[in-house]
C-alpha atoms as a printed R data frame, in Angstrom:
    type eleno elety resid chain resno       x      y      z
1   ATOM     1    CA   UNK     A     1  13.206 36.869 73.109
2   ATOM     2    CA   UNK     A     2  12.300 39.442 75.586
3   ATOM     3    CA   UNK     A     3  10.554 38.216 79.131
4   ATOM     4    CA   UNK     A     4   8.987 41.596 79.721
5   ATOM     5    CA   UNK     A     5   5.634 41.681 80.756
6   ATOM     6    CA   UNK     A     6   4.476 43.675 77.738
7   ATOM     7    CA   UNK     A     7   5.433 40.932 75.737
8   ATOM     8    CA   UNK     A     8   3.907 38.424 77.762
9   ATOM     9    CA   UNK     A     9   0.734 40.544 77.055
10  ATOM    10    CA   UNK     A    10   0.867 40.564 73.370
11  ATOM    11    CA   UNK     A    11   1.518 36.578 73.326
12  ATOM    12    CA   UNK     A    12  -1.569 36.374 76.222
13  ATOM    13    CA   UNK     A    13  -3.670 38.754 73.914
14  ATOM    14    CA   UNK     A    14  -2.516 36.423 70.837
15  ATOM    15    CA   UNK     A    15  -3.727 33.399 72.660
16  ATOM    16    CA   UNK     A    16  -7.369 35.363 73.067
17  ATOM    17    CA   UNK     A    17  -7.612 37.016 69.828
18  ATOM    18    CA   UNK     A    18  -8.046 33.477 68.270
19  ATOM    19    CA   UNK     A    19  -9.832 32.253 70.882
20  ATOM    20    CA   UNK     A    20 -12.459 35.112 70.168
21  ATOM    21    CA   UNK     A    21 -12.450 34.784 66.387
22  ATOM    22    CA   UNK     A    22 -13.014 31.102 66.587
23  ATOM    23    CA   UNK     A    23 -16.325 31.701 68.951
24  ATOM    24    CA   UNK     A    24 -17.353 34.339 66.300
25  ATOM    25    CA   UNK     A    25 -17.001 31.701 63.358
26  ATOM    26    CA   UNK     A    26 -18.885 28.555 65.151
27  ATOM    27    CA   UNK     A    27 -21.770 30.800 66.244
28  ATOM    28    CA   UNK     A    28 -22.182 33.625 63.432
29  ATOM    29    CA   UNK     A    29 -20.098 31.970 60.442
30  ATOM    30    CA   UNK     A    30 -17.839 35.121 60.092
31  ATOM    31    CA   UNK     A    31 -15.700 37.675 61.717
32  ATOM    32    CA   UNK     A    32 -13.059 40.250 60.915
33  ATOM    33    CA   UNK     A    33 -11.404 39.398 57.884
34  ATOM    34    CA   UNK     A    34  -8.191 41.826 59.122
35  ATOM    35    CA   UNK     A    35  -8.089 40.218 62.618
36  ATOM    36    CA   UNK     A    36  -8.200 36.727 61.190
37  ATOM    37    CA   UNK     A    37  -5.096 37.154 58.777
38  ATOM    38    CA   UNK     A    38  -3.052 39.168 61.272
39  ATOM    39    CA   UNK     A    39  -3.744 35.923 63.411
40  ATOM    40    CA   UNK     A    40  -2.532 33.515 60.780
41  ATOM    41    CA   UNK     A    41   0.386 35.189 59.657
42  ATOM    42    CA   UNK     A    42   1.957 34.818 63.042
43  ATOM    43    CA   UNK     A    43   2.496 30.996 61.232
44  ATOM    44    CA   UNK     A    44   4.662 32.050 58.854
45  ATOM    45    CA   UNK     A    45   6.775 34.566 60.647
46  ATOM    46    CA   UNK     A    46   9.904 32.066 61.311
47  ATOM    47    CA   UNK     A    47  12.461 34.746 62.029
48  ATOM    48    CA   UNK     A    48  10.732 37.241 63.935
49  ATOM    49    CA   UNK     A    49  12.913 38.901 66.742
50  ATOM    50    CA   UNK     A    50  10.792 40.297 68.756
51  ATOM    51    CA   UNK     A    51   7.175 39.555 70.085
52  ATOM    52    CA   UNK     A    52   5.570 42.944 68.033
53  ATOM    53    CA   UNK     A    53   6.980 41.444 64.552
54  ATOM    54    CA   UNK     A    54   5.460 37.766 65.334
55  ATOM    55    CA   UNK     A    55   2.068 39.616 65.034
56  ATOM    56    CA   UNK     A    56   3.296 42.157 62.492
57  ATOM    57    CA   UNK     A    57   2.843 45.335 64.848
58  ATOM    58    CA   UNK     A    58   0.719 45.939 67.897
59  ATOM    59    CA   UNK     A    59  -2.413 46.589 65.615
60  ATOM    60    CA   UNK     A    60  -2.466 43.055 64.517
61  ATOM    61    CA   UNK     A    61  -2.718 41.711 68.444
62  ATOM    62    CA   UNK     A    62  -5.222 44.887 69.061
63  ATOM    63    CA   UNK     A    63  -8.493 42.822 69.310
64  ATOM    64    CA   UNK     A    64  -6.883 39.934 71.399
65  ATOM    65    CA   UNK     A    65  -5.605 43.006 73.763
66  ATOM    66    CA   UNK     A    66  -9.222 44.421 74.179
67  ATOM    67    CA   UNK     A    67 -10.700 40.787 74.727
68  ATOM    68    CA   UNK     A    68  -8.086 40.071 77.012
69  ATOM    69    CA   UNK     A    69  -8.472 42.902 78.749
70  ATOM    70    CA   UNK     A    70 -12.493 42.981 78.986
71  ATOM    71    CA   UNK     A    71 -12.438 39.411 80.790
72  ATOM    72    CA   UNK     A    72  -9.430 40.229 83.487
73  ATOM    73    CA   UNK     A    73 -10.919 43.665 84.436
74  ATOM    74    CA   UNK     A    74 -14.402 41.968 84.825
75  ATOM    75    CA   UNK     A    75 -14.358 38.652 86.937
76  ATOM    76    CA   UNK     A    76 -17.808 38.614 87.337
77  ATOM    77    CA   UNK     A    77 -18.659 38.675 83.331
78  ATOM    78    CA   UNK     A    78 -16.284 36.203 82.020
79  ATOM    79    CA   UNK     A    79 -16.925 34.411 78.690
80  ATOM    80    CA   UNK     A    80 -16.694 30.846 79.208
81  ATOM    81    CA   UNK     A    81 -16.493 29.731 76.255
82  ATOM    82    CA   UNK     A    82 -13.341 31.800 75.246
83  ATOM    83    CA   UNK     A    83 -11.980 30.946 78.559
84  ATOM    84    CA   UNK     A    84 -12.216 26.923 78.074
85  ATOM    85    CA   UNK     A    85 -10.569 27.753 73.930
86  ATOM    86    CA   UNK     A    86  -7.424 29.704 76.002
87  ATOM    87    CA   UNK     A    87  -6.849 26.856 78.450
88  ATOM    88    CA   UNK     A    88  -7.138 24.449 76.144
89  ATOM    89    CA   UNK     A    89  -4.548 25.956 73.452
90  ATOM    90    CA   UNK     A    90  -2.437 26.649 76.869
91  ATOM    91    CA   UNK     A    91  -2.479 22.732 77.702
92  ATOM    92    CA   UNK     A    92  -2.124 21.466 74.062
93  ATOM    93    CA   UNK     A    93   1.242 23.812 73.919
94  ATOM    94    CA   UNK     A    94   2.028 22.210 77.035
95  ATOM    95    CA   UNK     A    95   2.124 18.355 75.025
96  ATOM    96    CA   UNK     A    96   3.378 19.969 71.659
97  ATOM    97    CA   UNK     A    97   6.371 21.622 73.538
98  ATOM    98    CA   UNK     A    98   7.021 18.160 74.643
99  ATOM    99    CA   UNK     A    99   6.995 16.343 71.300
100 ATOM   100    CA   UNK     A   100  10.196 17.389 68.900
101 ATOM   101    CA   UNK     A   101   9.037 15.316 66.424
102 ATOM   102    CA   UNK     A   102   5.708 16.980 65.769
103 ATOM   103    CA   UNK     A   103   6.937 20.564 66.298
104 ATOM   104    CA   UNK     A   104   9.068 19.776 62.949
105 ATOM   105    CA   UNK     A   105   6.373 18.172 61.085
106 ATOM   106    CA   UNK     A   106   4.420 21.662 61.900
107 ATOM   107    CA   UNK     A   107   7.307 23.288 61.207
108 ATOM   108    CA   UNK     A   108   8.083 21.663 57.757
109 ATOM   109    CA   UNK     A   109   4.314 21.700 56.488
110 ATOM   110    CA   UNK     A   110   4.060 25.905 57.282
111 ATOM   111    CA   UNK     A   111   6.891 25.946 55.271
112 ATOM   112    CA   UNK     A   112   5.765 24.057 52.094
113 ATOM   113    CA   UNK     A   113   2.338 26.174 52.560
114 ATOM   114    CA   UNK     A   114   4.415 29.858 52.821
115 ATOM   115    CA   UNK     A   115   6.499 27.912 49.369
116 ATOM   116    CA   UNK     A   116   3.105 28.007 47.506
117 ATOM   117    CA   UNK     A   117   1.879 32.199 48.563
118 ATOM   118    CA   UNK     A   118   2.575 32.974 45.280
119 ATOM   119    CA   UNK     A   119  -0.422 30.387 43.802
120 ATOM   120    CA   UNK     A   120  -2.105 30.535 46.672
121 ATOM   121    CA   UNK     A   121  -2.043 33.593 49.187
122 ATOM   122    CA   UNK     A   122  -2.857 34.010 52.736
123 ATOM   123    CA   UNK     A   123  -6.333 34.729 52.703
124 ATOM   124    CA   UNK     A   124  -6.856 31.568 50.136
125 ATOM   125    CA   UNK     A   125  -9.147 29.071 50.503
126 ATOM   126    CA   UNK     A   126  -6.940 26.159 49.910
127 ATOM   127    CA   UNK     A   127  -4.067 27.868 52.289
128 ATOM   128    CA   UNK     A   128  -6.527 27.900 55.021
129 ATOM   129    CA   UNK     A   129  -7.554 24.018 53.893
130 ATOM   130    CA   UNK     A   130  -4.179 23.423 54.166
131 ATOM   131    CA   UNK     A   131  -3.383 24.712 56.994
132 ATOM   132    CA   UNK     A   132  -6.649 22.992 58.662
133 ATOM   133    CA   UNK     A   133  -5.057 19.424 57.448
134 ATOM   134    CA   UNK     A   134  -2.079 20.105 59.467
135 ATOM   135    CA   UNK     A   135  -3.947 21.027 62.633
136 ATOM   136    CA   UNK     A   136  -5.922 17.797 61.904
137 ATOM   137    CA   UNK     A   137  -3.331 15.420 60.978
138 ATOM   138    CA   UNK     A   138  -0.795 17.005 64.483
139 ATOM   139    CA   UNK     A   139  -2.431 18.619 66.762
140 ATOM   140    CA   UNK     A   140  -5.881 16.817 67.246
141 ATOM   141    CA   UNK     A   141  -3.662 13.586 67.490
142 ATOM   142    CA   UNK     A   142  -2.105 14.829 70.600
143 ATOM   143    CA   UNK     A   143  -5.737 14.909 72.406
144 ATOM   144    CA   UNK     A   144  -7.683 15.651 73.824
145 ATOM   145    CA   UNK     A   145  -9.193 17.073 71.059
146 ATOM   146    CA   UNK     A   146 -10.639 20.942 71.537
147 ATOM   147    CA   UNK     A   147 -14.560 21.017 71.370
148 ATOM   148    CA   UNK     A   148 -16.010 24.097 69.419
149 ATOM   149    CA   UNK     A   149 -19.364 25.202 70.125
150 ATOM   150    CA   UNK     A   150 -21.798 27.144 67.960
151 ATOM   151    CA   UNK     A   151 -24.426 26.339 65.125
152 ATOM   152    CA   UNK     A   152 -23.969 23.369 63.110
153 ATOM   153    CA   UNK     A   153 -24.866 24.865 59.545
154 ATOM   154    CA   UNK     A   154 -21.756 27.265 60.229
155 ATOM   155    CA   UNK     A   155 -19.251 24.869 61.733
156 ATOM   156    CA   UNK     A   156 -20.499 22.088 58.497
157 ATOM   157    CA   UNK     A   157 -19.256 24.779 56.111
158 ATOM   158    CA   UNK     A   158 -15.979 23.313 54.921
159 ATOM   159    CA   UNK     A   159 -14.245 26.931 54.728
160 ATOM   160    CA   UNK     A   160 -15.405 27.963 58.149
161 ATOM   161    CA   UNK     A   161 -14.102 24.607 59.590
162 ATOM   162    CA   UNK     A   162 -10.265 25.151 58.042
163 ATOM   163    CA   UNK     A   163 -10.399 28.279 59.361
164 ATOM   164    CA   UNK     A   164 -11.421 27.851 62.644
165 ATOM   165    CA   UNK     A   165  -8.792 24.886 62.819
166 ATOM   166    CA   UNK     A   166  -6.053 27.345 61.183
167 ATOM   167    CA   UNK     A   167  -7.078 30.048 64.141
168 ATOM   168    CA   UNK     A   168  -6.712 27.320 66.860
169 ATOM   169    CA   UNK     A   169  -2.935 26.544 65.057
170 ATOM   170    CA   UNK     A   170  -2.416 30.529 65.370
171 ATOM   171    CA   UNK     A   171  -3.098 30.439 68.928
172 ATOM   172    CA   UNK     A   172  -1.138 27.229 70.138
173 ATOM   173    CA   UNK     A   173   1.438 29.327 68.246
174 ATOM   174    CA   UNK     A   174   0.945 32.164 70.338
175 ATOM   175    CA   UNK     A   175   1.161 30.433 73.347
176 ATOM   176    CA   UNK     A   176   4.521 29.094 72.530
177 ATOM   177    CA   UNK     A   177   5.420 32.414 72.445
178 ATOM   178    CA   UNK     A   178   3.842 33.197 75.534
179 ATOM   179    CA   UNK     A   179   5.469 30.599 77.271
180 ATOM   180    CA   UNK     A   180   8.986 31.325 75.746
181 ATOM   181    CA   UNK     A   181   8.393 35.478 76.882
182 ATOM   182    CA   UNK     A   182   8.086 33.413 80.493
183 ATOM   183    CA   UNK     A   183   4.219 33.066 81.196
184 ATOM   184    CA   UNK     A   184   2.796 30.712 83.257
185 ATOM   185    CA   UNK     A   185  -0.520 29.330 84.905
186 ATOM   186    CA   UNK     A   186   0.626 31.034 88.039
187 ATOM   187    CA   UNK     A   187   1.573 34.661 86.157
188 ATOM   188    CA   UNK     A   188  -2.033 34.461 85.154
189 ATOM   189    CA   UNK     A   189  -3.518 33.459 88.069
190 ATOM   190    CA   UNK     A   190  -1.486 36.175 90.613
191 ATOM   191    CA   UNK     A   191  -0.681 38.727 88.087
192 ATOM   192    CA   UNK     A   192  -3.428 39.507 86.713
193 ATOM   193    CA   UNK     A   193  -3.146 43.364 87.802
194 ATOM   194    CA   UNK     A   194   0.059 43.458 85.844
195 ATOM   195    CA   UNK     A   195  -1.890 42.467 82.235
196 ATOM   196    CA   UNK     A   196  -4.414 44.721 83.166
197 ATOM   197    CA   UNK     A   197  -2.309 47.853 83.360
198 ATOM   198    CA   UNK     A   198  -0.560 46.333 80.019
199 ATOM   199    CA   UNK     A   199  -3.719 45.787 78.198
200 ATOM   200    CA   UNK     A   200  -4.291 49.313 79.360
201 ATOM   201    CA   UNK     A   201  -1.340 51.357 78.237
202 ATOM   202    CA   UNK     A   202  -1.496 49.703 75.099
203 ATOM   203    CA   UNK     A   203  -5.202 50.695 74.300
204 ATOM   204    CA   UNK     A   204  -4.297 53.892 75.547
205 ATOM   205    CA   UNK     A   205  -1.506 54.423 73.091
C-alpha cells in the first residue's frame, strides 16, 4: 500500500465522509444515497490494491475530500461535531488494531454479509441491519462507545440507526487505511498544509 500523501488524503477524506453522513442522518434522517453506498462498499473491498479501488474511484471519496477540505482551510469555522465523530473512529482504530481477535470476527461477518448480495444487496435494509449488529456486537464493546447527536425521532428509526452504525464501521475502516498509508495524530496536526493542497488538486481535477 502506497504511503503517499495523496493516499493519506483519500483515507483522511474517507474517515470524514462518514463522519459527515452520520451528522446528516441523526439530525435530518437522510443524506446522499450515492455517498452512503460508496462509503459502505469500502467493507467489502478485501483485495483492493490501492487506496482509489478501496473507495471504488476518487468520486466515491469526493464528498469526504470537500468536507475535509472545508474544515482544514477554515480553523476558525470548524464543525465540532464531525470533528469529535473523526477522533473518535481515529481512537477506536487505535484499540481494534490492537485486538486480532476482533479484527477476524469483523472480518468473517463482512464476509458472510458480501455471501448473501445476491438476496440481499448493498443498499438493503437487512444488509445495513446486518452490518449495524456487527458494529454493535465488536466495536461498541471495545468502548468507549461513540455518542451521536441529532433528533431523537430520526436516530429511533431502526433503518437510520443500522445505517448510521454501518457508516461509523466504514469509517473505522477507513482509518485503518489511513493509518496503514502512514497517517498519524502528528501528520494531522503539522501537516495540515500538505492535505490542503491534496484536497485541492483533487477538487481541481
Amino acid at each position: 500500500m502506497s504511503h503517499s500523501k495523496y493516499d493519506q488524503t483519500l483515507a483522511l477524506a474517507g474517515i470524514y465522509q462518514c463522519a459527515s453522513l452520520v451528522k446528516q442522518i441523526a439530525n435530518t434522517g437522510m443524506a446522499n444515497n450515492a455517498h452512503i453506498e460508496s462509503s459502505i462498499e469500502t467493507l467489502f473491498r478485501f483485495d483492493a490494491n490501492t487506496v482509489e479501488e478501496v473507495y471504488g474511484n476518487v468520486d466515491g471519496v469526493s464528498h469526504g475530500v470537500k468536507v475535509l477540505h472545508k474544515h482544514l482551510n477554515d480553523s476558525s469555522n470548524k464543525d465540532i461535531e464531525i470533528t469529535k465523530y473523526v477522533i473518535a473512529l481515529i481512537m477506536l482504530e487505535r484499540k481494534l488494531s490492537r485486538n486480532p481477535a476482533m479484527l477476524e470476527e469483523i472480518d468473517n461477518g463482512l464476509k458472510e454479509i458480501k455471501a448473501k448480495f445476491d438476496f440481499f444487496p448493498l443498499n438493503h435494509e437487512n444488509t445495513y441491519a446486518k452490518i449495524g449488529d456487527l458494529y454493535k456486537n465488536t466495536i461498541s464493546t471495545l468502548g468507549p462507545k461513540i455518542v451521536v447527536s441529532g433528533e431523537q425521532q430520526h436516530l429511533s428509526h431502526e433503518r437510520n440507526a443500522s445505517k448510521v452504525r454501518a457508516l461509523l464501521l466504514a469509517g473505522i475502516r477507513s482509518a485503518v487505511l489511513w493509518n496503514q498509508c502512514g497517517g498519524s495524530k502528528w501528520q494531522f496536526l503539522f501537516g495540515r498544509r500538505a492535505y490542503i493542497e491534496e484536497c485541492e488538486k483533487i477538487i481541481g481535477r
